[in-house]
Coordinates of C-alpha atoms in Angstrom, one line a residue:
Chain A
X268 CA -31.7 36.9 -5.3
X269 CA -29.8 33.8 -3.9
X270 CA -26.5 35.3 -1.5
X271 CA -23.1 34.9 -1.8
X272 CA -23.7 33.0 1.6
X273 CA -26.4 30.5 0.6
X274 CA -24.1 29.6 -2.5
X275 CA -21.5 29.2 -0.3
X276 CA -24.2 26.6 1.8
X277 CA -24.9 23.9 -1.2
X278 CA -21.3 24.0 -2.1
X279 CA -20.9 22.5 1.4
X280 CA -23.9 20.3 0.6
X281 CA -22.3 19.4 -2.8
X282 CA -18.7 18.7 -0.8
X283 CA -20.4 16.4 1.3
X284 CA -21.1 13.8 -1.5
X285 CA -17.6 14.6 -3.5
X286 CA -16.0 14.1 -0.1
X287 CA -17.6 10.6 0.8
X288 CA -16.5 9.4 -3.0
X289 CA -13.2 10.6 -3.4
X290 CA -12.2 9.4 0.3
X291 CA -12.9 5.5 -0.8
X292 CA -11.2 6.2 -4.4
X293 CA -8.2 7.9 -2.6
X294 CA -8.1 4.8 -0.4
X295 CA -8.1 2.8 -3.2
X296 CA -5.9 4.8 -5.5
X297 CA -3.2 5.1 -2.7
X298 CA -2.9 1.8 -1.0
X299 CA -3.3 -0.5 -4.3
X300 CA -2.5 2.0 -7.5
X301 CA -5.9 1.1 -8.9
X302 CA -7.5 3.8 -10.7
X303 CA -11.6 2.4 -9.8
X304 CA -13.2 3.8 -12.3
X305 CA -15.7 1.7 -11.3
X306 CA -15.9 3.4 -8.5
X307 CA -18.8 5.3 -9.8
X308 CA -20.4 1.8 -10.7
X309 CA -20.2 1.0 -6.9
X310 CA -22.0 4.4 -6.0
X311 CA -24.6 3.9 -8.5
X312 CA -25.6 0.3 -7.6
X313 CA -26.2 1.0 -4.4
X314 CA -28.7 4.8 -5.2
X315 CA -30.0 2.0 -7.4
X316 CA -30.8 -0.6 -4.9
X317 CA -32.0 2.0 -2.6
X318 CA -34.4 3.0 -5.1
X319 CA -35.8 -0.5 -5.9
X320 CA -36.1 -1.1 -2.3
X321 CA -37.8 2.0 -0.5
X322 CA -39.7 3.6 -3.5
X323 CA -40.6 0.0 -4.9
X324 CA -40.3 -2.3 -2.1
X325 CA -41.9 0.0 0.0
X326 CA -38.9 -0.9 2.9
X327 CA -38.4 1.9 5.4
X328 CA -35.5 4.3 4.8
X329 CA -32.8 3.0 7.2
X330 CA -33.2 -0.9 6.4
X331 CA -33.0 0.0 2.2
X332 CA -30.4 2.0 3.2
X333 CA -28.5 -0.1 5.3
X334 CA -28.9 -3.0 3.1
X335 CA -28.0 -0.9 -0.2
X336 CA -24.7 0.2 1.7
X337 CA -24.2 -3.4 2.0
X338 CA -24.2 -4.3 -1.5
X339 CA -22.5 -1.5 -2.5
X340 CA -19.3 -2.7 -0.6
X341 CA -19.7 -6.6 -1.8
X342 CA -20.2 -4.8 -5.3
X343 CA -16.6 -3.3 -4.7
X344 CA -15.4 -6.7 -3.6
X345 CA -16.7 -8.8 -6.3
X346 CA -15.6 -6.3 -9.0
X347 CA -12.2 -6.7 -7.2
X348 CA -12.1 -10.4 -7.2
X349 CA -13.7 -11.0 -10.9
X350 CA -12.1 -8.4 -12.4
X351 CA -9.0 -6.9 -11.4
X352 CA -7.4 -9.4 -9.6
X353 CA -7.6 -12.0 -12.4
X354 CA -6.0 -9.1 -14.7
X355 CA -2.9 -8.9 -12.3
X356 CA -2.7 -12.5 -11.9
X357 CA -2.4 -12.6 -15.7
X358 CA 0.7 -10.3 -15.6
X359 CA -1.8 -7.9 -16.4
X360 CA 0.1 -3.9 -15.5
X361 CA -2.0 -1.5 -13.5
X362 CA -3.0 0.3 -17.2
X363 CA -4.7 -2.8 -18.1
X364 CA -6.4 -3.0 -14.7
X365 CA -7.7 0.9 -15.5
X366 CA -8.8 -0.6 -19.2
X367 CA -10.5 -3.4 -17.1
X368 CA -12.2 -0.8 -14.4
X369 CA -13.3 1.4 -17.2
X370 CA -14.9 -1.4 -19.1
X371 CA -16.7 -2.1 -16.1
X372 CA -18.0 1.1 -15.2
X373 CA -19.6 1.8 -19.4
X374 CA -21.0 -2.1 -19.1
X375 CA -22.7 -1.0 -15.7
X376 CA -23.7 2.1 -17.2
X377 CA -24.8 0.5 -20.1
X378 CA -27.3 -2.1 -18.0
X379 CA -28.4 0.8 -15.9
X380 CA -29.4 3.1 -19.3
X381 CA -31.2 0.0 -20.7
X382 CA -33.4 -1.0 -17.2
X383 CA -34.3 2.6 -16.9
X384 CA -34.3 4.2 -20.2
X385 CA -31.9 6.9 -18.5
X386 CA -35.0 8.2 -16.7
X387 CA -33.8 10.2 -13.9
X388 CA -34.7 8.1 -10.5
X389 CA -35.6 10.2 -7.4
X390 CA -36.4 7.6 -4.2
X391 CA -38.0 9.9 -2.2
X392 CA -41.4 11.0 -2.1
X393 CA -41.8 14.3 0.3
X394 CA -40.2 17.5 -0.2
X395 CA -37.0 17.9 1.9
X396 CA -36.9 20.1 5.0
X397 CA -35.2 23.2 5.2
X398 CA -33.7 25.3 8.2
X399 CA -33.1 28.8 8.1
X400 CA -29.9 30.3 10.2
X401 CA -30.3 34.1 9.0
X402 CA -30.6 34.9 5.5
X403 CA -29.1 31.7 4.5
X404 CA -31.7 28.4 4.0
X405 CA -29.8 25.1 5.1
X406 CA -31.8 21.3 4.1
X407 CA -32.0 19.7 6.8
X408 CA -30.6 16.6 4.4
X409 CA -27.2 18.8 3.6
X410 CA -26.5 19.3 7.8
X411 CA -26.8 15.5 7.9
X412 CA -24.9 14.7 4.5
X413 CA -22.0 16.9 6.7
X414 CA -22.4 14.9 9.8
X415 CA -22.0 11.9 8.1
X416 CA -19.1 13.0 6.6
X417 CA -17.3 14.3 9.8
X418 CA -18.4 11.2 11.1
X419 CA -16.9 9.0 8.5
X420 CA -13.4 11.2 8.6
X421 CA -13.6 11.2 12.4
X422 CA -13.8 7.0 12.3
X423 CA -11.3 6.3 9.2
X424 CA -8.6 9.1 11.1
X425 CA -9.3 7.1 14.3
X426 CA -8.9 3.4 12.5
X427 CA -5.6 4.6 10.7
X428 CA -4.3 6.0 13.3
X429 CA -4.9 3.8 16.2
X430 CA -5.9 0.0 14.5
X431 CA -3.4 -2.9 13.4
X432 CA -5.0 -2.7 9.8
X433 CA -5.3 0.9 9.8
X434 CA -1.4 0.9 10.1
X435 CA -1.3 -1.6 7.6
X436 CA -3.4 0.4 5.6
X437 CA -1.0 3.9 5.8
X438 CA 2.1 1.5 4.9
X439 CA 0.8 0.0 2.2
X440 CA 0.4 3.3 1.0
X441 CA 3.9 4.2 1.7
X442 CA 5.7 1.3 0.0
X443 CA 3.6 -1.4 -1.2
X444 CA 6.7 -4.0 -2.1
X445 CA 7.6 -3.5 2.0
X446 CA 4.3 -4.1 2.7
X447 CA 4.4 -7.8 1.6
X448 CA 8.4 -8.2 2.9
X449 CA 7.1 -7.1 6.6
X450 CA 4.9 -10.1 6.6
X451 CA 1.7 -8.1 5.9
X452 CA -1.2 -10.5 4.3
X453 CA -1.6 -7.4 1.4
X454 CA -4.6 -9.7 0.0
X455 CA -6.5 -9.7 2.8
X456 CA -5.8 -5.9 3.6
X457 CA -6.6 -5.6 0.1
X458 CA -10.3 -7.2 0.8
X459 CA -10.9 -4.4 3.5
X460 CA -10.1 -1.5 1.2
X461 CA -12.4 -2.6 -1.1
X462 CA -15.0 -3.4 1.2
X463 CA -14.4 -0.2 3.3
X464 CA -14.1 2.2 0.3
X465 CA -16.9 0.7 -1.5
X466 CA -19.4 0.7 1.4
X467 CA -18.6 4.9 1.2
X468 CA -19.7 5.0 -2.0
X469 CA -22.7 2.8 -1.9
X470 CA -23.4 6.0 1.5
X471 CA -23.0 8.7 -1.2
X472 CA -25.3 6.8 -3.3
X473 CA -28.3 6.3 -0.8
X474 CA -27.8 9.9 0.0
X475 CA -27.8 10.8 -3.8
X476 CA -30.9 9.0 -4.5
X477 CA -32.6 10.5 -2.0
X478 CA -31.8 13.6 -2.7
X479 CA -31.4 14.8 -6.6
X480 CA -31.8 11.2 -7.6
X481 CA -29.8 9.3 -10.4
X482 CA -29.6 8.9 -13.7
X483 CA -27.3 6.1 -15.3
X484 CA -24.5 9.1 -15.8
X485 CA -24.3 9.9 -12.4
X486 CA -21.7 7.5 -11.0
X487 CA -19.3 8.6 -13.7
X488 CA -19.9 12.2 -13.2
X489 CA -19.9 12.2 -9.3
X490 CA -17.0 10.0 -9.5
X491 CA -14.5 11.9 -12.1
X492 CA -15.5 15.0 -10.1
X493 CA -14.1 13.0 -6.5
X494 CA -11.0 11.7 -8.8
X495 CA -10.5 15.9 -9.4
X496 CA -10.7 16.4 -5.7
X497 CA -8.0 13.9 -5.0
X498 CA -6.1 15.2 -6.9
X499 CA -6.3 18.3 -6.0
X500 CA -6.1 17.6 -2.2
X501 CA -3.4 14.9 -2.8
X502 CA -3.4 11.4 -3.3
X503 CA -0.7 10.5 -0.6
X504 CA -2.9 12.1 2.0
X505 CA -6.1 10.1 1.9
X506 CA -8.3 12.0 4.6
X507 CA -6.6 15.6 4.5
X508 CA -6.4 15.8 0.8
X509 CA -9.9 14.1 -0.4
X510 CA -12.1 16.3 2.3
X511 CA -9.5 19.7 1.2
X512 CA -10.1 18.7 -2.3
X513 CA -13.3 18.1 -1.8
X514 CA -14.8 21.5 0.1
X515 CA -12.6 23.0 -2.7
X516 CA -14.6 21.6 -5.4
X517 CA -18.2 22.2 -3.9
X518 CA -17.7 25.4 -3.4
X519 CA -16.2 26.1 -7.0
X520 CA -19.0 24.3 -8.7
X521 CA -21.8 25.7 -6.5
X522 CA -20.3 29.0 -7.3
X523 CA -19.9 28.1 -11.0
X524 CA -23.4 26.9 -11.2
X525 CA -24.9 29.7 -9.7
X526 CA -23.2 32.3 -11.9
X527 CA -22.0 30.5 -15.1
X528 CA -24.1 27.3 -14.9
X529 CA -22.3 26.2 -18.7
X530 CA -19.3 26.1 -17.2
X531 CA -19.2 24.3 -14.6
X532 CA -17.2 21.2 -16.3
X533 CA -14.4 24.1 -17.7
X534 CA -14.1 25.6 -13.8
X535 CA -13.1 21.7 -12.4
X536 CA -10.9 21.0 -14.8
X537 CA -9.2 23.9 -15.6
X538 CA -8.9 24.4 -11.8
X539 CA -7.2 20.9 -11.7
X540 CA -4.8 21.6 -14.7
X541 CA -3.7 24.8 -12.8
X542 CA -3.0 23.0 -9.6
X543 CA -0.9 20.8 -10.7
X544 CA 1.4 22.7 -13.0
X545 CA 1.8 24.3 -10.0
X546 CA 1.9 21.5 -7.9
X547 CA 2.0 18.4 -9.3
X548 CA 1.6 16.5 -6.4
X549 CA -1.5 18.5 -5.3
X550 CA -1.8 20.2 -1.8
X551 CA -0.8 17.8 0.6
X552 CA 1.2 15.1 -1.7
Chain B
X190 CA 17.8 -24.0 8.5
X191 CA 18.0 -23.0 5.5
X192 CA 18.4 -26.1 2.6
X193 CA 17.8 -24.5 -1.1
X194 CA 17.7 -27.4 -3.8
X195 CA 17.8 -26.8 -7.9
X196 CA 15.9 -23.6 -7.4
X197 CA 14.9 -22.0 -10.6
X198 CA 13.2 -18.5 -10.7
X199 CA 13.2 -15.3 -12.7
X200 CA 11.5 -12.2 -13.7
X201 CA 8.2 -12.9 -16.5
X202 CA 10.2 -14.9 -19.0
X203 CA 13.3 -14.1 -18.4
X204 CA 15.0 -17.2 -16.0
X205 CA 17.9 -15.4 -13.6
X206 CA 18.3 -18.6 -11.2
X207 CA 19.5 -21.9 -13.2
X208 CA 19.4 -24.5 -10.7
X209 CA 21.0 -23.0 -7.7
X210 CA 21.8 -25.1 -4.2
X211 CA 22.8 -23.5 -1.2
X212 CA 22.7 -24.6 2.6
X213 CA 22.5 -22.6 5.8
X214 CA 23.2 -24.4 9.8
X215 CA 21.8 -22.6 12.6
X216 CA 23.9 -20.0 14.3
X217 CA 26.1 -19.4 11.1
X218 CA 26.3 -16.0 8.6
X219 CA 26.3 -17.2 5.2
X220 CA 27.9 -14.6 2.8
X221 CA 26.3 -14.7 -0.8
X222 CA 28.9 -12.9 -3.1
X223 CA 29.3 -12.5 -7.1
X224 CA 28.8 -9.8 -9.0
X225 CA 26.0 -7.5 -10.3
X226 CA 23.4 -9.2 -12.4
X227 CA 25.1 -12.6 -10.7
X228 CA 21.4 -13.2 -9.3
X229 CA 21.9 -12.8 -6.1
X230 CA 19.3 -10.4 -5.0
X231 CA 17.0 -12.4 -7.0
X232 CA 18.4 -15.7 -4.6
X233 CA 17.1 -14.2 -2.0
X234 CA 13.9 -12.8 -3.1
X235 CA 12.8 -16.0 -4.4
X236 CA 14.0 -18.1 -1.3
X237 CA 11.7 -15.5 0.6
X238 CA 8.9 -16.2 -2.0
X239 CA 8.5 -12.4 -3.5
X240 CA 9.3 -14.2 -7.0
X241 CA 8.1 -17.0 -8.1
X242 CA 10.0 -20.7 -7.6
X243 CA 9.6 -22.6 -11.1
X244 CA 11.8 -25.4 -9.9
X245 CA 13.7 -27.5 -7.0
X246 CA 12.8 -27.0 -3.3
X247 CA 13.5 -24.2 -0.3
X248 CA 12.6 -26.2 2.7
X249 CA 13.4 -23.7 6.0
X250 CA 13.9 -24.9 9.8
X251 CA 12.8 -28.5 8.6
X252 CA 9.7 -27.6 7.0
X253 CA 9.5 -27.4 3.3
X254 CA 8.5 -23.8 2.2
X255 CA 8.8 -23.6 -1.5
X256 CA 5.8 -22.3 -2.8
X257 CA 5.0 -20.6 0.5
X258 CA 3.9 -17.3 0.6
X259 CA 6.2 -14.4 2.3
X260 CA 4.1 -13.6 5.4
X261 CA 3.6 -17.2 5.6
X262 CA 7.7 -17.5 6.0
X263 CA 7.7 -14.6 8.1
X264 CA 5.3 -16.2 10.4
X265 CA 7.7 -19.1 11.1
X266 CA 10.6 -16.9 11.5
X267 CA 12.3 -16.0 8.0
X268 CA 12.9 -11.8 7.9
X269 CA 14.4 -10.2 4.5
X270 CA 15.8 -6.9 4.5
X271 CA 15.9 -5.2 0.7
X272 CA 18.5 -3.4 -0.7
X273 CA 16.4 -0.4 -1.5
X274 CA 12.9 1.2 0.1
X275 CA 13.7 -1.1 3.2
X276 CA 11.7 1.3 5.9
X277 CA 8.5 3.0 5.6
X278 CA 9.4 6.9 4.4
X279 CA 6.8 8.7 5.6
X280 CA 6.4 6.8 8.6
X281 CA 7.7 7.5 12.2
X282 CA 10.2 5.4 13.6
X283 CA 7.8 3.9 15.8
X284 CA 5.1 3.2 13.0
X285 CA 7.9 1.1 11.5
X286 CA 8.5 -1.2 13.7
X287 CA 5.2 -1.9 14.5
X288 CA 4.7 -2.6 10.9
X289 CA 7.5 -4.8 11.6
X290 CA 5.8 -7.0 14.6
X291 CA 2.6 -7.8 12.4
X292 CA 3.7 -11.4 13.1
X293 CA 4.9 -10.7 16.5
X294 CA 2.6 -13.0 18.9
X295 CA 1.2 -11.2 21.9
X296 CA -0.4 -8.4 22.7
X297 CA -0.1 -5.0 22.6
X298 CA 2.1 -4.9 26.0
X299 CA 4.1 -7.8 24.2
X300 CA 4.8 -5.0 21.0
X301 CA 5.8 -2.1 23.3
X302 CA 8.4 -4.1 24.9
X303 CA 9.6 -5.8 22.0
X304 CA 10.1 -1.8 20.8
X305 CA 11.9 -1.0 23.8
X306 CA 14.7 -4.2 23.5
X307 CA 15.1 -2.6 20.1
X308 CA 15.5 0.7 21.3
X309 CA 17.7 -0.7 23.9
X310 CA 20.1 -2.1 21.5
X311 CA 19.6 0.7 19.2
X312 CA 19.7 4.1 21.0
X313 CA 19.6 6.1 18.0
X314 CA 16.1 5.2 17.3
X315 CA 14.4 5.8 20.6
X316 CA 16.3 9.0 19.9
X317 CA 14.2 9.6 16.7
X318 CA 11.0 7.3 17.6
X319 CA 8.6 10.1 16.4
X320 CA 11.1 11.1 13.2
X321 CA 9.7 9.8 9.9
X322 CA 12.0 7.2 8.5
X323 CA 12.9 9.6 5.1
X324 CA 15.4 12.1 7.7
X325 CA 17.4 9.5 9.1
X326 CA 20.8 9.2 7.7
X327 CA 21.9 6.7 5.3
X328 CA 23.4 4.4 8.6
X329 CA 19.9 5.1 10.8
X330 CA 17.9 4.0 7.9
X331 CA 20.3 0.5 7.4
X332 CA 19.8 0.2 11.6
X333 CA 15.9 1.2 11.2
X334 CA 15.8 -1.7 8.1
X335 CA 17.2 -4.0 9.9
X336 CA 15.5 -3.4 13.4
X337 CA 12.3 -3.5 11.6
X338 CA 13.0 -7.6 10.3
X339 CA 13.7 -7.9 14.1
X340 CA 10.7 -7.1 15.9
X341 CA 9.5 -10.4 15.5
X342 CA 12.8 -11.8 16.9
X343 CA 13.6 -14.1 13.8
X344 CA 15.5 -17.4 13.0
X345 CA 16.8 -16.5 9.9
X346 CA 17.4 -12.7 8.9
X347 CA 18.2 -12.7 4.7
X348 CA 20.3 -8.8 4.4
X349 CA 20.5 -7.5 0.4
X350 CA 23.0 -5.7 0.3
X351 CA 23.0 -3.6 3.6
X352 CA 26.2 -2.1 3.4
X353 CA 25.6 -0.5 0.2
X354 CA 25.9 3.4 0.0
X355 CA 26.6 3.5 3.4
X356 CA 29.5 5.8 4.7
X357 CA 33.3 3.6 6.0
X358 CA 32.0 4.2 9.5
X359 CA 28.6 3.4 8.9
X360 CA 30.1 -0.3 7.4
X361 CA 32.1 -1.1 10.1
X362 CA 29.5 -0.5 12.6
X363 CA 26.7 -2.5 10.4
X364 CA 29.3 -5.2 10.8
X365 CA 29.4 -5.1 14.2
X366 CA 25.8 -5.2 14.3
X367 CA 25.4 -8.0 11.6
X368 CA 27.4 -10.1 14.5
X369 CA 25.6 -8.9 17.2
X370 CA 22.3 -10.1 15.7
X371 CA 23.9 -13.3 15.6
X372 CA 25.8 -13.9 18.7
X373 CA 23.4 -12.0 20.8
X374 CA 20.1 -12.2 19.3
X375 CA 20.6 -16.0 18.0
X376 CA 19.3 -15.2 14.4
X377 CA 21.1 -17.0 11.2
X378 CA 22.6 -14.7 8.6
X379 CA 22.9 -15.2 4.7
X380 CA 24.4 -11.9 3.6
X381 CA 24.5 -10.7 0.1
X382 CA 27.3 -8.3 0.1
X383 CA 29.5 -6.0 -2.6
X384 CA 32.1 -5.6 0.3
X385 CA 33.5 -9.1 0.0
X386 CA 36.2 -8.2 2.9
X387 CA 34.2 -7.5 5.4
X388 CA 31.6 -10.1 4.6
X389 CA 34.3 -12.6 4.5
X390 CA 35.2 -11.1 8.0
X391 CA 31.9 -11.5 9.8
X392 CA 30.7 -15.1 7.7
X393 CA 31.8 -18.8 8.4
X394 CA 30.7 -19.8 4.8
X395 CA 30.8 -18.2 1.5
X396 CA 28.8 -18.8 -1.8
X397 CA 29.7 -16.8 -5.3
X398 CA 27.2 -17.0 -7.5
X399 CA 27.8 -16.4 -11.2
X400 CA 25.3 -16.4 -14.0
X401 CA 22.6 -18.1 -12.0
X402 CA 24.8 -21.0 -10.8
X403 CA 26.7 -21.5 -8.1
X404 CA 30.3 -21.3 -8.7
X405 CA 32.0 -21.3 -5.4
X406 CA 31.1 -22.5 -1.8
X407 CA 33.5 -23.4 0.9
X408 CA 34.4 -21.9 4.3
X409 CA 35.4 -18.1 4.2
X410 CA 38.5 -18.3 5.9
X411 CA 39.2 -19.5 2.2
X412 CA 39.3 -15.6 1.4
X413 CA 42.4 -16.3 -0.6
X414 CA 40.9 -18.5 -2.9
X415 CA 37.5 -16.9 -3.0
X416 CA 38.8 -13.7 -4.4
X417 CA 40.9 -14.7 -6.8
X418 CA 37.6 -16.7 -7.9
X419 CA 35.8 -13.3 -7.7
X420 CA 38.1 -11.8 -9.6
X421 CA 38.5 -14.5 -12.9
X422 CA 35.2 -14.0 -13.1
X423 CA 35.1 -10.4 -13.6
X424 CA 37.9 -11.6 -16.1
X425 CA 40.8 -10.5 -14.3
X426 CA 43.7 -12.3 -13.0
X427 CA 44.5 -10.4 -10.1
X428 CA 43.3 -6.9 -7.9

């Protein structure tokens, strides 16, 4: 029988992936307004490309992931520029820009379902190694899913905090109209978010493939799972609340899985609902 | 400096500006008066390029500026301060005016004295440098606003409104500081003020705008004549 402590060990593993998602939505969601549903789109293309390129291709790991990450952010970008900026330009309101993003993210889905006949994808070929601390079994891929992680958090607190653009970044989340009366160039900030929050995604991707591989409903599912998490942790607090929101998440649904596996969906939402009646702002809005 | 032609601008459909005109010199605080929904806030939004220009010309410091970009005009020296949300809440003192100096040239030795001349002149703020902007007061927040346009050291500063919901002492000392920017600083005022007294006070020129045209302009020792103009058009004949 599985302990309370080895649940408690793939929650973190789960976190991991939830974290590296909802931290580029947050970004995105904070500084511009934009609900990305395409955000799972992003994360998807590049488990995808990372799939074609080291299963098919025959690449080695680091390159197809490198160059999947890559894509991933330009996929951001271009979804950015084709899509969403055209909408605003157009006196398009952000609710038509979330119209815009979801469309996106079902065409996407759509393409993927029809390439793959919804066959779930796994890139990698060998069993995953394993590490025992205990009674409680760690995979080796879940320690380095979290050091990724603390490595991304530790970078994106350090680039906030201590960059040009990372202070443009934290005002444009404060007050966006001041943003653009300061002198700030809020298009070109814009282009980094994108790039920056994207190329996150496209990380949790790679990792995904590798590890339960994808299925063309997994950018929506991981992704409306993140959106939960920053929520919950608070969307004016990119790094505190997505990686609070997150951890709180794993654990619930590792714990929900393991002892009501049918409803896991019911714990994250109702979870979310009873946060914010209580505070509607989340944790740390 | 400033030279504002037939300018025509507005919010989606609906034109505010018809054709307004309106000239700045060098060294002088212009005071833009009229009454709410006058379009005066929308003047200077759209002479700072946050709102579109349909029609006529904004040319600043000689070069013509019209369709130009705000951080392209703050780059050459043009500052607005809004009425409202004019610093960064949840941002430190500090953090705000070095949101402020994003067009400031030099480096990062260039911004930390640039900070302390504004700390020099404003005391209060080196007092709260680590303070996030949303505890000031009502006055700190106005000085913070307007210290933040001034971090770049600019040619032409373009105030909305600062005195409003400020407290009487508060006014008078924005007043003083309105001329200090001027006389000490060297930076060109146009002023969009409620309080036509003490904008009258601290401007050489006045403007009243009514309706999206330009009623009124002449020098503001005129005060007589301007408010009696003020107040016909808020259908009145006298205060």
């Amino acid at each position: 029988m599985m302990s309370a402590l080895q649940v408690l060990a793939i929650g973190f593993g789960l976190a991991g992936y939830y974290a590296l998602v909802a931290v580029g939505f947050a970004l995105i969601f904070a500084t511009l307004r934009i609900f990305h549903i395409a955000h799972g789109t992003v994360f998807l293309m590049a488990g995808y490309v990372f799939f074609f390129l080291y299963r098919v291709g025959g690449l080695d790991v680091v390159s197809s992931g490198v160059l999947s990450v890559i894509v991933a952010a330009l996929t951001g970008l271009a979804i950015d520029k084709a899509v969403y900026l055209p909408v605003m330009r157009r006196g398009g309101g952000l609710f038509s820009v979330f119209i815009a993003s979801l469309g996106v993210a079902l065409i996407f889905e759509a393409v993927f379902l029809v390439f793959t006949k919804g066959i779930v994808t796994v890139a990698r070929t060998t069993a995953l190694g394993i590490v025992s601390v205990g009674p409680v079994a760690f995979r080796l891929l879940d320690i380095f899913i979290l050091g990724v992680v603390i490595v991304v958090y530790g970078l994106l607190y350090l680039w906030l905090h201590c960059t040009r653009r990372g202070l443009e970044v934290r005002g444009l989340t404060d007050n966006r109209a001041l943003a653009a009366v300061v002198g700030m160039n809020v298009d070109q900030t814009r282009n980094v978010i994108f790039l920056l929050a994207s190329a996150l995604a496209g990380i949790a991707g790679v990792l995904t493939a590798y590890d339960t591989g994808l299925a063309p409903d997994t950018g929506s599912r991981t992704l409306f799972i993140a959106v939960v998490a920053v929520i919950l942790g608070g969307v004016q607090n990119i790094l505190l609340g997505s990686i609070v929101g997150s951890v709180s998440l794993g654990i619930l649904t590792a714990y929900a899985g393991f002892f009501f596996p049918e409803w896991v969906t019911f714990s994250v939402f109702a979870m979310m609902i009873i946060l914010i009646l209580i505070r509607p702002r989340g944790l740390f809005g | 400096m400033l030279d504002v032609r037939e300018l025509r601008s507005g919010y989606g459909n609906f034109e505010v500006l018809d054709g307004v005109g309106l000239r700045v010199e060098a060294g002088q605080i212009v005071a833009l008066l009229g009454h709410n929904g006058a379009g005066k806030s929308t003047l200077l939004k759209a002479v700072f390029g946050l709102l579109p220009v349909r029609g006529g010309t904004v040319v600043f410091d000689g070069v013509d500026m019209t369709q130009a970009r705000a951080f392209e005009k703050t780059a050459r020296g043009m500052r607005f301060v809004p009425q409202e949300g004019n610093v960064f809440q949840n941002l430190s003192v500090e953090d705000n005016l070095r949101l402020g100096a994003l067009k400031l040239p030099g480096d990062r030795a260039a911004l930390t004295g640039r900070i302390e001349e504004i700390f020099a002149t404003f005391a209060i703020l080196r007092e709260r440098r680590a303070s996030r902007a949303r505890v000031l007061s009502g006055g700190e927040r106005q000085m913070l606003a307007i210290s933040i346009a001034l971090m770049t050291a600019p040619k032409l500063l373009l105030l909305d409104e600062p005195s409003a919901g400020l407290a009487p002492l508060a006014v008078a000392r924005l007043f003083e500081l309105i001329q200090q920017i001027r006389d000490r600083l060297g930076a060109t005022v146009l002023l969009v003020e409620q309080n036509v007294n003490e904008a009258l006070r601290v401007a050489e020129q006045a403007y009243v705008l009514e309706e999206g045209r330009m009623v009124f302009h002449g020098p503001s020792a005129d005060k007589e004549n301007i408010v009696r103009k003020l107040w016909r058009l808020a259908g009145k004949t006298s205060p």
